[in-house]
Short mmCIF file of C-alpha atoms (C1' of nucleotides) in Angstrom, two decimals:
data_model
loop_
_atom_site.label_atom_id
_atom_site.label_comp_id
_atom_site.label_asym_id
_atom_site.label_seq_id
_atom_site.Cartn_x
_atom_site.Cartn_y
_atom_site.Cartn_z
CA MET A 1 -1.89 14.10 -36.46
CA TYR A 2 -2.95 17.45 -33.91
CA GLU A 3 -0.68 20.17 -34.01
CA ARG A 4 0.01 20.19 -29.76
CA ASN A 5 -3.40 22.09 -28.19
CA GLU A 6 -5.94 20.52 -31.06
CA TYR A 7 -6.13 17.43 -29.64
CA PRO A 8 -9.78 16.59 -28.29
CA ARG A 9 -9.92 16.66 -24.81
CA PRO A 10 -12.18 14.19 -23.36
CA MET A 11 -14.27 14.96 -20.27
CA VAL A 12 -12.89 15.03 -16.14
CA THR A 13 -14.11 14.02 -13.51
CA VAL A 14 -13.92 13.31 -9.68
CA ASP A 15 -16.34 11.36 -7.97
CA THR A 16 -15.69 11.16 -3.96
CA ILE A 17 -16.49 7.59 -1.70
CA VAL A 18 -17.53 8.46 1.56
CA PHE A 19 -17.57 5.79 4.27
CA ALA A 20 -19.30 5.25 7.80
CA LEU A 21 -19.65 3.07 9.96
CA ARG A 22 -24.00 2.38 10.81
CA GLU A 23 -26.10 0.45 11.85
CA ASP A 24 -23.58 -2.35 12.74
CA ASP A 25 -22.48 -1.87 9.15
CA LEU A 26 -20.05 -0.48 6.51
CA GLN A 27 -22.45 2.50 4.72
CA VAL A 28 -21.50 4.29 1.80
CA LEU A 29 -23.07 7.95 0.91
CA LEU A 30 -24.54 7.82 -2.48
CA VAL A 31 -26.73 10.37 -4.68
CA ARG A 32 -30.26 9.87 -6.92
CA ARG A 33 -28.83 11.57 -10.40
CA ARG A 34 -31.37 14.45 -11.29
CA HIS A 35 -29.93 14.86 -15.08
CA PRO A 36 -29.06 12.09 -17.31
CA PRO A 37 -27.14 10.49 -17.93
CA PHE A 38 -28.77 8.04 -15.94
CA GLU A 39 -31.03 10.37 -14.36
CA GLY A 40 -32.34 9.17 -11.43
CA THR A 41 -29.69 5.34 -11.00
CA TRP A 42 -27.82 6.13 -8.14
CA ALA A 43 -24.81 7.55 -8.11
CA ILE A 44 -20.66 8.08 -6.56
CA PRO A 45 -21.20 11.72 -6.11
CA GLY A 46 -18.66 13.86 -7.57
CA GLY A 47 -19.00 16.32 -11.01
CA PHE A 48 -16.90 18.52 -14.06
CA VAL A 49 -13.23 19.70 -12.36
CA GLU A 50 -13.29 23.67 -12.55
CA MET A 51 -10.20 24.72 -14.68
CA ASP A 52 -9.12 26.97 -11.82
CA GLU A 53 -9.15 23.97 -8.27
CA THR A 54 -7.19 21.00 -7.41
CA LEU A 55 -7.98 17.61 -8.54
CA GLU A 56 -8.59 17.89 -4.56
CA THR A 57 -10.69 20.97 -4.38
CA ALA A 58 -13.33 19.78 -6.74
CA ALA A 59 -13.22 16.55 -5.09
CA GLN A 60 -14.34 18.16 -2.09
CA ARG A 61 -16.51 20.88 -3.23
CA GLU A 62 -19.32 18.03 -5.81
CA LEU A 63 -19.13 16.46 -2.35
CA GLU A 64 -20.66 19.48 -0.05
CA GLU A 65 -22.53 21.25 -3.36
CA GLU A 66 -24.46 17.34 -4.02
CA THR A 67 -24.60 16.18 -0.14
CA GLY A 68 -24.13 19.01 2.33
CA LEU A 69 -20.46 17.25 3.13
CA ALA A 70 -17.59 19.39 3.66
CA CYS A 71 -14.93 19.69 5.08
CA VAL A 72 -13.53 15.94 5.46
CA ALA A 73 -9.75 14.28 4.53
CA LEU A 74 -9.67 13.33 1.19
CA GLU A 75 -7.36 10.15 -0.53
CA GLN A 76 -6.66 9.98 -4.36
CA LEU A 77 -8.11 6.84 -5.12
CA TYR A 78 -7.78 5.94 -8.37
CA THR A 79 -8.72 7.21 -12.31
CA PHE A 80 -10.00 5.12 -14.22
CA GLY A 81 -10.97 6.68 -17.87
CA ASP A 82 -12.06 3.59 -20.29
CA PRO A 83 -13.71 4.46 -23.36
CA GLY A 84 -17.03 3.73 -22.83
CA ARG A 85 -17.28 4.55 -19.67
CA ASP A 86 -19.75 7.98 -20.09
CA PRO A 87 -21.89 7.64 -22.76
CA ARG A 88 -21.71 11.51 -23.20
CA GLY A 89 -18.61 10.03 -24.36
CA ARG A 90 -14.94 10.26 -23.07
CA SER A 91 -15.16 10.52 -19.68
CA ILE A 92 -12.15 10.32 -16.84
CA THR A 93 -12.37 10.82 -13.35
CA VAL A 94 -10.66 10.76 -10.51
CA ALA A 95 -12.08 8.58 -7.24
CA TYR A 96 -11.48 10.08 -4.08
CA PHE A 97 -12.24 8.30 -0.90
CA ALA A 98 -13.03 9.43 2.49
CA ALA A 99 -13.94 7.63 5.46
CA VAL A 100 -16.23 9.44 8.39
CA PRO A 101 -17.19 9.21 11.29
CA ALA A 102 -21.15 7.73 11.87
CA GLY A 103 -22.80 11.15 13.18
CA SER A 104 -21.67 12.83 10.66
CA VAL A 105 -23.81 14.51 9.03
CA VAL A 106 -25.11 14.81 5.38
CA ALA A 107 -27.62 18.06 4.81
CA ARG A 108 -29.12 19.08 1.68
CA ALA A 109 -30.03 17.61 -1.18
CA GLY A 110 -28.14 19.91 -3.68
CA ASP A 111 -28.53 20.56 -7.45
CA ASP A 112 -27.26 18.13 -9.11
CA ALA A 113 -28.99 15.22 -6.20
CA ALA A 114 -32.17 14.49 -5.75
CA GLU A 115 -31.75 12.83 -2.86
CA VAL A 116 -28.46 11.47 -0.88
CA GLY A 117 -29.03 8.66 1.47
CA TRP A 118 -26.51 5.45 3.05
CA TRP A 119 -26.14 2.55 0.93
CA SER A 120 -24.97 -0.97 2.98
CA ILE A 121 -22.09 -1.78 1.53
CA ASN A 122 -23.72 -5.78 1.08
CA ASP A 123 -26.67 -4.51 -0.64
CA LEU A 124 -26.36 -1.68 -3.43
CA PRO A 125 -28.74 0.09 -5.28
CA PRO A 126 -28.35 -0.86 -9.08
CA LEU A 127 -25.11 1.82 -9.79
CA ALA A 128 -24.81 4.64 -12.40
CA PHE A 129 -21.53 4.69 -15.15
CA ASP A 130 -19.13 2.50 -13.75
CA HIS A 131 -19.60 3.07 -10.33
CA ASP A 132 -19.43 -0.81 -9.13
CA GLU A 133 -16.56 -0.77 -9.80
CA ILE A 134 -15.09 1.72 -8.87
CA LEU A 135 -16.78 1.01 -5.02
CA ALA A 136 -14.95 -1.82 -5.44
CA TYR A 137 -12.65 -0.99 -5.63
CA ALA A 138 -12.55 2.16 -2.94
CA LEU A 139 -13.09 -1.22 -0.24
CA THR A 140 -10.85 -3.08 -0.93
CA ARG A 141 -8.06 -0.01 0.02
CA LEU A 142 -10.04 1.00 3.11
CA ARG A 143 -9.26 -2.56 4.00
CA TYR A 144 -6.18 -2.38 2.77
CA LYS A 145 -5.13 0.52 4.52
CA LEU A 146 -7.16 -0.52 7.93
CA GLU A 147 -4.13 -2.83 8.54
CA TYR A 148 -1.54 -0.13 7.72
CA THR A 149 -2.34 2.36 8.92
CA ALA A 150 -4.82 4.68 11.32
CA VAL A 151 -7.66 5.90 9.28
CA GLY A 152 -9.58 3.76 11.61
CA PHE A 153 -9.48 6.46 13.60
CA SER A 154 -11.23 8.21 11.03
CA LEU A 155 -14.97 6.39 11.62
CA LEU A 156 -15.27 6.77 15.16
CA PRO A 157 -16.35 9.94 17.02
CA GLU A 158 -13.57 11.79 18.01
CA GLN A 159 -13.87 10.09 22.21
CA PHE A 160 -14.06 6.52 22.08
CA THR A 161 -14.26 2.69 23.77
CA LEU A 162 -12.01 0.61 22.67
CA THR A 163 -14.82 -1.72 22.50
CA GLN A 164 -15.97 0.64 19.59
CA LEU A 165 -12.97 1.05 17.90
CA GLN A 166 -12.64 -2.92 18.13
CA ALA A 167 -16.45 -2.92 16.60
CA ALA A 168 -14.59 -0.46 14.12
CA TYR A 169 -12.21 -3.03 13.19
CA GLU A 170 -14.64 -6.08 12.77
CA ILE A 171 -17.07 -4.59 10.47
CA VAL A 172 -14.46 -2.97 7.87
CA LEU A 173 -12.08 -6.38 8.20
CA GLY A 174 -15.08 -8.93 8.10
CA VAL A 175 -13.61 -10.84 11.06
CA ARG A 176 -14.21 -11.72 14.73
CA LEU A 177 -10.95 -10.48 16.70
CA ASP A 178 -9.28 -12.14 20.27
CA LYS A 179 -10.37 -8.90 23.10
CA ARG A 180 -7.22 -8.84 25.45
CA ASN A 181 -5.45 -9.35 21.98
CA PHE A 182 -6.43 -6.22 20.29
CA ARG A 183 -6.52 -4.01 22.91
CA ARG A 184 -3.11 -5.06 24.06
CA LYS A 185 -1.94 -4.37 20.48
CA ILE A 186 -3.46 -1.08 19.96
CA LEU A 187 -2.73 0.09 22.73
CA SER A 188 1.04 -0.97 22.78
CA ALA A 189 1.05 1.11 19.52
CA GLY A 190 1.14 4.65 21.79
CA ILE A 191 -1.81 6.67 19.25
CA LEU A 192 -4.35 6.55 21.80
CA SER A 193 -4.07 8.93 25.07
CA PRO A 194 -7.21 8.22 27.24
CA ALA A 195 -9.68 11.10 27.12
CA GLY A 196 -10.03 11.09 31.09
CA GLY A 197 -14.13 10.41 30.84
CA TYR A 198 -16.02 7.29 30.66
CA CYS A 199 -19.24 6.19 28.67
CA ALA A 200 -21.68 4.75 30.93
CA GLY A 201 -24.06 2.22 28.99
CA GLU A 202 -26.01 -0.69 29.67
CA GLY A 203 -22.64 -1.86 31.32
CA ARG A 204 -19.45 -1.66 33.16
CA PRO A 205 -18.18 2.49 31.59
CA ALA A 206 -16.21 2.05 29.44
CA ARG A 207 -12.84 3.93 29.53
CA LEU A 208 -12.72 6.79 26.54
CA TYR A 209 -9.84 7.24 24.69
CA GLN A 210 -9.10 9.67 21.16
CA TYR A 211 -6.55 9.34 18.93
CA ARG A 212 -3.46 11.26 20.28
CA ASP A 213 -2.75 13.53 16.94
CA ASP A 214 1.77 13.48 17.71
CA ALA A 215 0.99 10.31 16.46
CA VAL A 216 2.88 10.37 13.39
CA ALA A 217 -0.74 10.05 10.25
CA GLU A 218 0.27 6.45 9.06
CA VAL A 219 1.34 4.37 11.93
CA LYS A 220 4.34 3.46 10.64
CA ALA A 221 6.89 0.46 9.55
CA ARG A 222 4.53 -2.20 10.94
CA ARG A 223 0.70 -3.22 10.23
CA LEU A 224 -1.98 -3.14 13.02
CA PHE A 225 -4.18 -6.24 12.15
CA PRO A 226 -4.28 -8.77 12.26
CA MET B 1 -22.91 28.21 -14.84
CA TYR B 2 -22.08 25.57 -18.02
CA GLU B 3 -24.36 23.64 -19.58
CA ARG B 4 -23.69 19.60 -18.78
CA ASN B 5 -22.08 19.39 -22.00
CA GLU B 6 -20.29 22.71 -22.72
CA TYR B 7 -17.40 22.38 -19.43
CA PRO B 8 -14.13 23.39 -20.65
CA ARG B 9 -12.66 20.37 -20.82
CA PRO B 10 -8.40 20.32 -19.93
CA MET B 11 -5.65 18.48 -21.25
CA VAL B 12 -5.35 14.89 -20.89
CA THR B 13 -1.69 12.52 -20.78
CA VAL B 14 -0.05 9.49 -19.22
CA ASP B 15 3.11 9.48 -18.08
CA THR B 16 5.51 6.74 -17.71
CA ILE B 17 8.10 6.17 -14.57
CA VAL B 18 10.45 3.02 -15.83
CA PHE B 19 12.28 2.19 -13.43
CA ALA B 20 16.12 0.32 -13.65
CA LEU B 21 19.10 -1.44 -12.07
CA ARG B 22 22.21 -0.41 -14.14
CA GLU B 23 25.90 0.55 -13.09
CA ASP B 24 24.17 -0.26 -9.25
CA ASP B 25 22.12 2.76 -9.14
CA LEU B 26 18.81 2.69 -9.34
CA GLN B 27 18.15 4.58 -12.21
CA VAL B 28 15.32 5.84 -14.43
CA LEU B 29 13.91 6.62 -18.66
CA LEU B 30 13.90 10.02 -19.40
CA VAL B 31 13.54 12.08 -22.78
CA ARG B 32 14.09 15.27 -23.82
CA ARG B 33 11.63 16.99 -25.26
CA ARG B 34 11.52 17.95 -29.22
CA HIS B 35 8.97 20.89 -28.91
CA PRO B 36 7.87 23.23 -27.39
CA PRO B 37 6.80 23.63 -23.52
CA PHE B 38 9.90 22.96 -22.44
CA GLU B 39 12.25 22.07 -25.71
CA GLY B 40 15.78 20.52 -24.75
CA THR B 41 14.22 20.20 -20.51
CA TRP B 42 14.99 16.27 -19.88
CA ALA B 43 11.16 14.89 -18.86
CA ILE B 44 9.00 11.11 -18.00
CA PRO B 45 8.25 10.47 -21.35
CA GLY B 46 4.19 10.91 -22.02
CA GLY B 47 1.85 12.13 -24.10
CA PHE B 48 -1.98 12.69 -25.12
CA VAL B 49 -4.71 10.28 -24.56
CA GLU B 50 -6.34 9.39 -27.17
CA MET B 51 -10.00 9.24 -27.43
CA ASP B 52 -10.93 5.81 -28.07
CA GLU B 53 -8.82 3.84 -26.09
CA THR B 54 -7.24 3.28 -22.14
CA LEU B 55 -5.36 4.87 -19.86
CA GLU B 56 -2.84 2.24 -19.58
CA THR B 57 -3.16 1.50 -22.98
CA ALA B 58 -2.22 5.68 -24.43
CA ALA B 59 0.41 4.94 -21.74
CA GLN B 60 1.96 1.97 -23.77
CA ARG B 61 1.22 3.44 -26.90
CA GLU B 62 3.43 6.92 -25.81
CA LEU B 63 6.09 5.38 -23.74
CA GLU B 64 6.87 3.10 -27.30
CA GLU B 65 7.01 5.64 -29.10
CA GLU B 66 8.79 7.67 -27.67
CA THR B 67 11.48 4.91 -26.51
CA GLY B 68 11.39 2.06 -28.65
CA LEU B 69 10.30 0.11 -24.57
CA ALA B 70 7.22 -1.65 -25.18
CA CYS B 71 5.32 -4.62 -23.47
CA VAL B 72 6.33 -3.39 -20.11
CA ALA B 73 4.09 -3.91 -17.37
CA LEU B 74 2.27 -0.70 -16.18
CA GLU B 75 0.82 -0.05 -12.66
CA GLN B 76 -0.83 3.08 -11.90
CA LEU B 77 0.57 5.52 -9.66
CA TYR B 78 -1.42 8.44 -8.91
CA THR B 79 -2.73 11.18 -10.66
CA PHE B 80 -1.93 15.19 -10.35
CA GLY B 81 -3.90 17.71 -12.11
CA ASP B 82 -2.33 21.25 -9.73
CA PRO B 83 -3.55 24.45 -12.65
CA GLY B 84 -0.76 25.35 -13.10
CA ARG B 85 2.14 22.75 -13.67
CA ASP B 86 1.77 22.95 -16.94
CA PRO B 87 2.09 26.40 -19.47
CA ARG B 88 -0.13 25.45 -22.81
CA GLY B 89 -3.20 25.11 -19.47
CA ARG B 90 -5.18 22.92 -17.24
CA SER B 91 -3.64 19.71 -18.60
CA ILE B 92 -4.13 16.32 -15.74
CA THR B 93 -1.98 13.53 -16.22
CA VAL B 94 -2.40 9.73 -15.18
CA ALA B 95 1.18 8.67 -14.63
CA TYR B 96 2.08 5.23 -14.39
CA PHE B 97 4.76 3.53 -13.33
CA ALA B 98 7.44 0.97 -14.07
CA ALA B 99 10.72 -1.50 -13.51
CA VAL B 100 11.75 -3.45 -15.74
CA PRO B 101 15.03 -5.36 -15.89
CA ALA B 102 18.83 -3.79 -17.09
CA GLY B 103 19.48 -5.17 -20.57
CA SER B 104 16.37 -4.31 -21.98
CA VAL B 105 16.81 -2.31 -25.18
CA VAL B 106 15.99 1.20 -25.34
CA ALA B 107 15.61 2.01 -29.30
CA ARG B 108 15.08 4.98 -30.50
CA ALA B 109 14.63 8.85 -30.08
CA GLY B 110 10.86 9.27 -30.90
CA ASP B 111 8.47 11.49 -33.32
CA ASP B 112 8.47 13.67 -30.24
CA ALA B 113 11.97 12.87 -28.16
CA ALA B 114 15.77 14.35 -29.42
CA GLU B 115 17.20 11.78 -26.80
CA VAL B 116 16.22 9.32 -24.10
CA GLY B 117 18.93 8.08 -21.49
CA TRP B 118 18.41 6.70 -17.71
CA TRP B 119 19.62 8.67 -15.33
CA SER B 120 20.17 7.97 -11.64
CA ILE B 121 17.47 8.95 -8.93
CA ASN B 122 20.66 10.09 -7.69
CA ASP B 123 21.38 12.99 -10.14
CA LEU B 124 18.38 13.72 -11.32
CA PRO B 125 18.83 16.99 -14.48
CA PRO B 126 16.76 19.45 -13.73
CA LEU B 127 12.90 18.65 -15.39
CA ALA B 128 9.76 19.47 -17.04
CA PHE B 129 6.17 20.77 -15.93
CA ASP B 130 5.94 18.86 -11.85
CA HIS B 131 8.20 15.67 -13.31
CA ASP B 132 10.42 16.69 -10.26
CA GLU B 133 7.60 15.24 -7.86
CA ILE B 134 6.91 12.94 -9.36
CA LEU B 135 8.97 11.29 -9.69
CA ALA B 136 10.06 11.81 -5.66
CA TYR B 137 6.42 10.01 -4.99
CA ALA B 138 7.50 7.18 -7.88
CA LEU B 139 10.03 6.69 -5.96
CA THR B 140 8.82 6.30 -2.62
CA ARG B 141 6.04 3.61 -4.23
CA LEU B 142 8.68 2.04 -5.04
CA ARG B 143 10.07 1.34 -2.13
CA TYR B 144 7.33 0.89 -0.55
CA LYS B 145 6.31 -1.78 -3.48
CA LEU B 146 9.42 -3.56 -3.31
CA GLU B 147 9.03 -4.36 0.59
CA TYR B 148 4.94 -6.19 0.33
CA THR B 149 4.84 -7.59 -2.74
CA ALA B 150 7.04 -9.36 -5.59
CA VAL B 151 8.34 -6.30 -8.30
CA GLY B 152 12.08 -6.92 -7.05
CA PHE B 153 12.24 -9.21 -9.70
CA SER B 154 11.22 -7.10 -12.60
CA LEU B 155 13.90 -5.09 -12.37
CA LEU B 156 16.27 -8.52 -12.64
CA PRO B 157 16.16 -11.07 -16.07
CA GLU B 158 14.85 -13.86 -16.48
CA GLN B 159 17.12 -15.81 -14.25
CA PHE B 160 19.36 -14.31 -11.11
CA THR B 161 21.74 -15.47 -9.11
CA LEU B 162 20.39 -14.51 -5.43
CA THR B 163 22.54 -12.03 -4.70
CA GLN B 164 21.68 -10.23 -7.85
CA LEU B 165 18.29 -10.68 -6.26
CA GLN B 166 19.60 -9.06 -2.60
CA ALA B 167 21.48 -6.54 -4.19
CA ALA B 168 18.37 -5.49 -6.22
CA TYR B 169 17.19 -5.15 -2.93
CA GLU B 170 19.89 -2.82 -1.58
CA ILE B 171 20.03 -0.93 -3.77
CA VAL B 172 16.37 -0.18 -4.29
CA LEU B 173 15.79 0.11 -0.72
CA GLY B 174 19.19 1.47 0.01
CA VAL B 175 19.83 -0.71 3.09
CA ARG B 176 22.56 -3.42 3.55
CA LEU B 177 20.83 -6.80 4.35
CA ASP B 178 22.09 -9.83 6.00
CA LYS B 179 23.13 -12.98 3.57
CA ARG B 180 22.00 -15.27 5.08
CA ASN B 181 18.80 -13.79 6.67
CA PHE B 182 17.63 -12.85 2.67
CA ARG B 183 18.98 -16.07 1.56
CA ARG B 184 16.61 -17.69 3.88
CA LYS B 185 13.76 -15.28 4.11
CA ILE B 186 13.09 -15.70 0.60
CA LEU B 187 14.02 -19.17 -0.31
CA SER B 188 10.69 -20.46 1.94
CA ALA B 189 9.09 -18.35 1.17
CA GLY B 190 8.27 -20.93 -1.70
CA ILE B 191 8.44 -17.91 -4.55
CA LEU B 192 12.02 -18.89 -6.50
CA SER B 193 12.74 -22.41 -8.15
CA PRO B 194 16.86 -23.73 -9.36
CA ALA B 195 16.49 -22.93 -13.20
CA GLY B 196 18.94 -26.10 -13.16
CA GLY B 197 22.50 -23.27 -14.33
CA TYR B 198 25.25 -21.95 -12.95
CA CYS B 199 26.38 -18.94 -13.50
CA ALA B 200 30.01 -18.27 -14.12
CA GLY B 201 32.18 -14.89 -12.92
CA GLU B 202 35.01 -14.81 -10.02
CA GLY B 203 34.30 -17.64 -7.56
CA ARG B 204 32.58 -19.72 -7.60
CA PRO B 205 29.94 -20.45 -10.12
CA ALA B 206 26.08 -19.51 -8.53
CA ARG B 207 22.91 -21.08 -8.56
CA LEU B 208 20.63 -19.46 -11.35
CA TYR B 209 16.83 -19.02 -10.04
CA GLN B 210 13.96 -18.65 -11.65
CA TYR B 211 10.99 -16.46 -9.68
CA ARG B 212 8.48 -18.21 -9.86
CA ASP B 213 5.10 -17.65 -12.44
CA ASP B 214 2.74 -20.01 -10.50
CA ALA B 215 2.39 -18.00 -7.28
CA VAL B 216 0.23 -14.91 -7.19
CA ALA B 217 2.24 -11.33 -8.41
CA GLU B 218 1.29 -9.50 -4.75
CA VAL B 219 3.69 -12.03 -2.73
CA LYS B 220 0.40 -11.63 0.40
CA ALA B 221 -0.47 -10.77 4.00
CA ARG B 222 3.45 -11.10 4.78
CA ARG B 223 6.07 -8.20 4.00
CA LEU B 224 9.25 -9.18 2.73
CA PHE B 225 11.65 -6.89 4.34
CA PRO B 226 13.04 -6.17 6.12
"C1'" DA C 1 -29.53 -9.90 42.81
"C1'" DC C 2 -28.01 -11.21 38.08
"C1'" DA C 3 -27.19 -8.95 33.62
"C1'" DA C 4 -23.97 -7.21 31.18
"C1'" DA C 5 -19.98 -5.44 29.32
"C1'" DA C 6 -15.43 -3.21 30.62
"C1'" DG C 7 -11.62 -5.25 32.02
"C1'" DT C 8 -7.08 -7.89 32.44
"C1'" DG C 9 -1.89 -12.59 32.36
"C1'" DT C 10 0.02 -16.23 30.99
"C1'" DT C 11 2.00 -19.18 27.89
"C1'" DG C 12 3.43 -21.65 23.25
"C1'" DA C 13 5.03 -21.20 18.54
"C1'" DG C 14 7.43 -19.32 15.03
"C1'" DA C 15 10.23 -15.40 12.40
"C1'" DG C 16 13.14 -11.88 13.24
"C1'" DT C 17 17.65 -10.93 14.23
"C1'" DA C 18 22.52 -11.20 15.40
"C1'" DC C 19 26.79 -13.67 14.00
"C1'" DA C 20 31.42 -15.71 11.33
"C1'" DC C 21 33.39 -19.28 7.74
"C1'" DC C 22 33.65 -23.64 4.57
"C1'" DC C 23 34.14 -24.47 -0.22
"C1'" DA C 24 33.59 -24.10 -5.23
"C1'" DT C 25 36.26 -21.92 -8.90
"C1'" DG C 26 39.63 -18.75 -12.17
"C1'" DC C 27 43.58 -17.10 -12.46
"C1'" DG D 1 47.88 -21.49 -3.71
"C1'" DC D 2 45.25 -17.54 -3.52
"C1'" DA D 3 41.78 -14.62 -4.30
"C1'" DT D 4 36.67 -13.95 -5.43
"C1'" DG D 5 32.25 -14.66 -4.39
"C1'" DG D 6 29.03 -18.06 -3.39
"C1'" DG D 7 27.21 -20.97 0.30
"C1'" DT D 8 25.98 -22.36 4.82
"C1'" DG D 9 23.79 -22.78 10.92
"C1'" DT D 10 21.97 -21.50 15.09
"C1'" DA D 11 21.07 -18.60 19.56
"C1'" DC D 12 18.85 -15.22 21.23
"C1'" DT D 13 14.49 -11.62 21.03
"C1'" DC D 14 10.68 -10.58 20.65
"C1'" DT D 15 6.18 -10.89 18.78
"C1'" DC D 16 1.31 -12.87 17.75
"C1'" DA D 17 -2.26 -16.26 19.13
"C1'" DA D 18 -4.88 -18.91 21.67
"C1'" DC D 19 -7.10 -18.68 25.90
"C1'" DA D 20 -10.89 -17.93 30.73
"C1'" DC D 21 -11.96 -14.80 34.66
"C1'" DT D 22 -12.55 -10.83 37.83
"C1'" DT D 23 -15.01 -6.41 38.62
"C1'" DT D 24 -17.56 -2.93 37.46
"C1'" DT D 25 -21.89 -0.37 36.90
"C1'" DG D 26 -27.41 -0.86 36.24
"C1'" DT D 27 -31.83 -2.82 36.75
#
DNA sequence: ACAAAAGTGTTGAGAGTACACCCATGC
DNA sequence: GCATGGGTGTACTCTCAACACTTTTGT
């Protein structure tokens, strides 16, 4: 056996799955790796945890370094640590996930990323490490959360129409919802307030709404949909 | 900056919170630490991850080594990794939790545990590291899971009466439930089958039930209680 | 005027909740 | 026979799901 402080230590990384609704589809932000292993392969943005930062801070930092995306609310997803998941040696990754509005600007590729891109969840490239497993898990969790909490709103711009909101739910959940029932339910939940403006489009202009930040973040005790 | 493989590495541990219903109360299994830091202080059982085992295997192994408890179903809870949570240096712990029947035998204290004991969740001793925070989180999660899934059954022996099951729900959730509504709901969920026997007690003997393992593990799509 | 999207109510079914008494056994 | 816990049914309310037409704008 080893003395307490002489245990061999695994590498510890953080990875962040970022979801957005783009092109009528649920997409995730991926980076093409600039370094081995899996050089040139697409992967979830992430990297090594520094010794003096929290895990969430590390996730934020790596996300910004590799994709330019900053200031997004992260939630811890799961920790993956099977031996053999990394060819360099024992490695444990704490996965985080986020949902962002479609308009979020993704600046540049960073030091460790040769390229940054959005990929449809239904049409993914081959992925590095066990990142396909992590993504599958993240998708399950996103759907689950959508039914119980208010994550749906973080996929939309600050102001949005009820039709946009319904479309977001339909795309993520992969089901069609009844317009009247949807509107009644979301309005009676009391988490939206009219923004006052209208959004002109091809037909009749639609009322704009915004999320009431005075509503508790977690929509309590009752699922929203279906 | 460091070369890839030369990053300083945090220590990685696993900790397992074990819940049981004892003495009409929700209790957790704790160990008194045999070694520094926090020597002599109560803590959640756990320890260092070896390089060739999965995180869950590590949690199982440490739990058995320190408390003698084996073969329990674990679920990953959360990963805690704030710098400063361990005086020895940067340390990250992957927390697991389990619910076991009251009768589960806890054998002996192990190498790293001077003593093993059950503590009521409402009357805990001072705890090592950030273990109070971890326990609070585990309790929240247990309550949450109880409403949506079938964890309630893992707190009971294989065969149990409906009154025992109701008491389990009441203790964990901290609320009183209506007997008739409880029985109707739990029976109509179709996850129990009569075991055939009866449990003699002070009054009329109570019918014994068991959990139907052909029922899907997660009671799907509808919360059980309230 | 017409195309295109926004907006709006009602009804029937099922689930949740509140509530009080009889039944089987041990002592 | 009585104390103790086991077991049962009904009425009301509320939420959910199904369903189609009118309104407002741009072209």
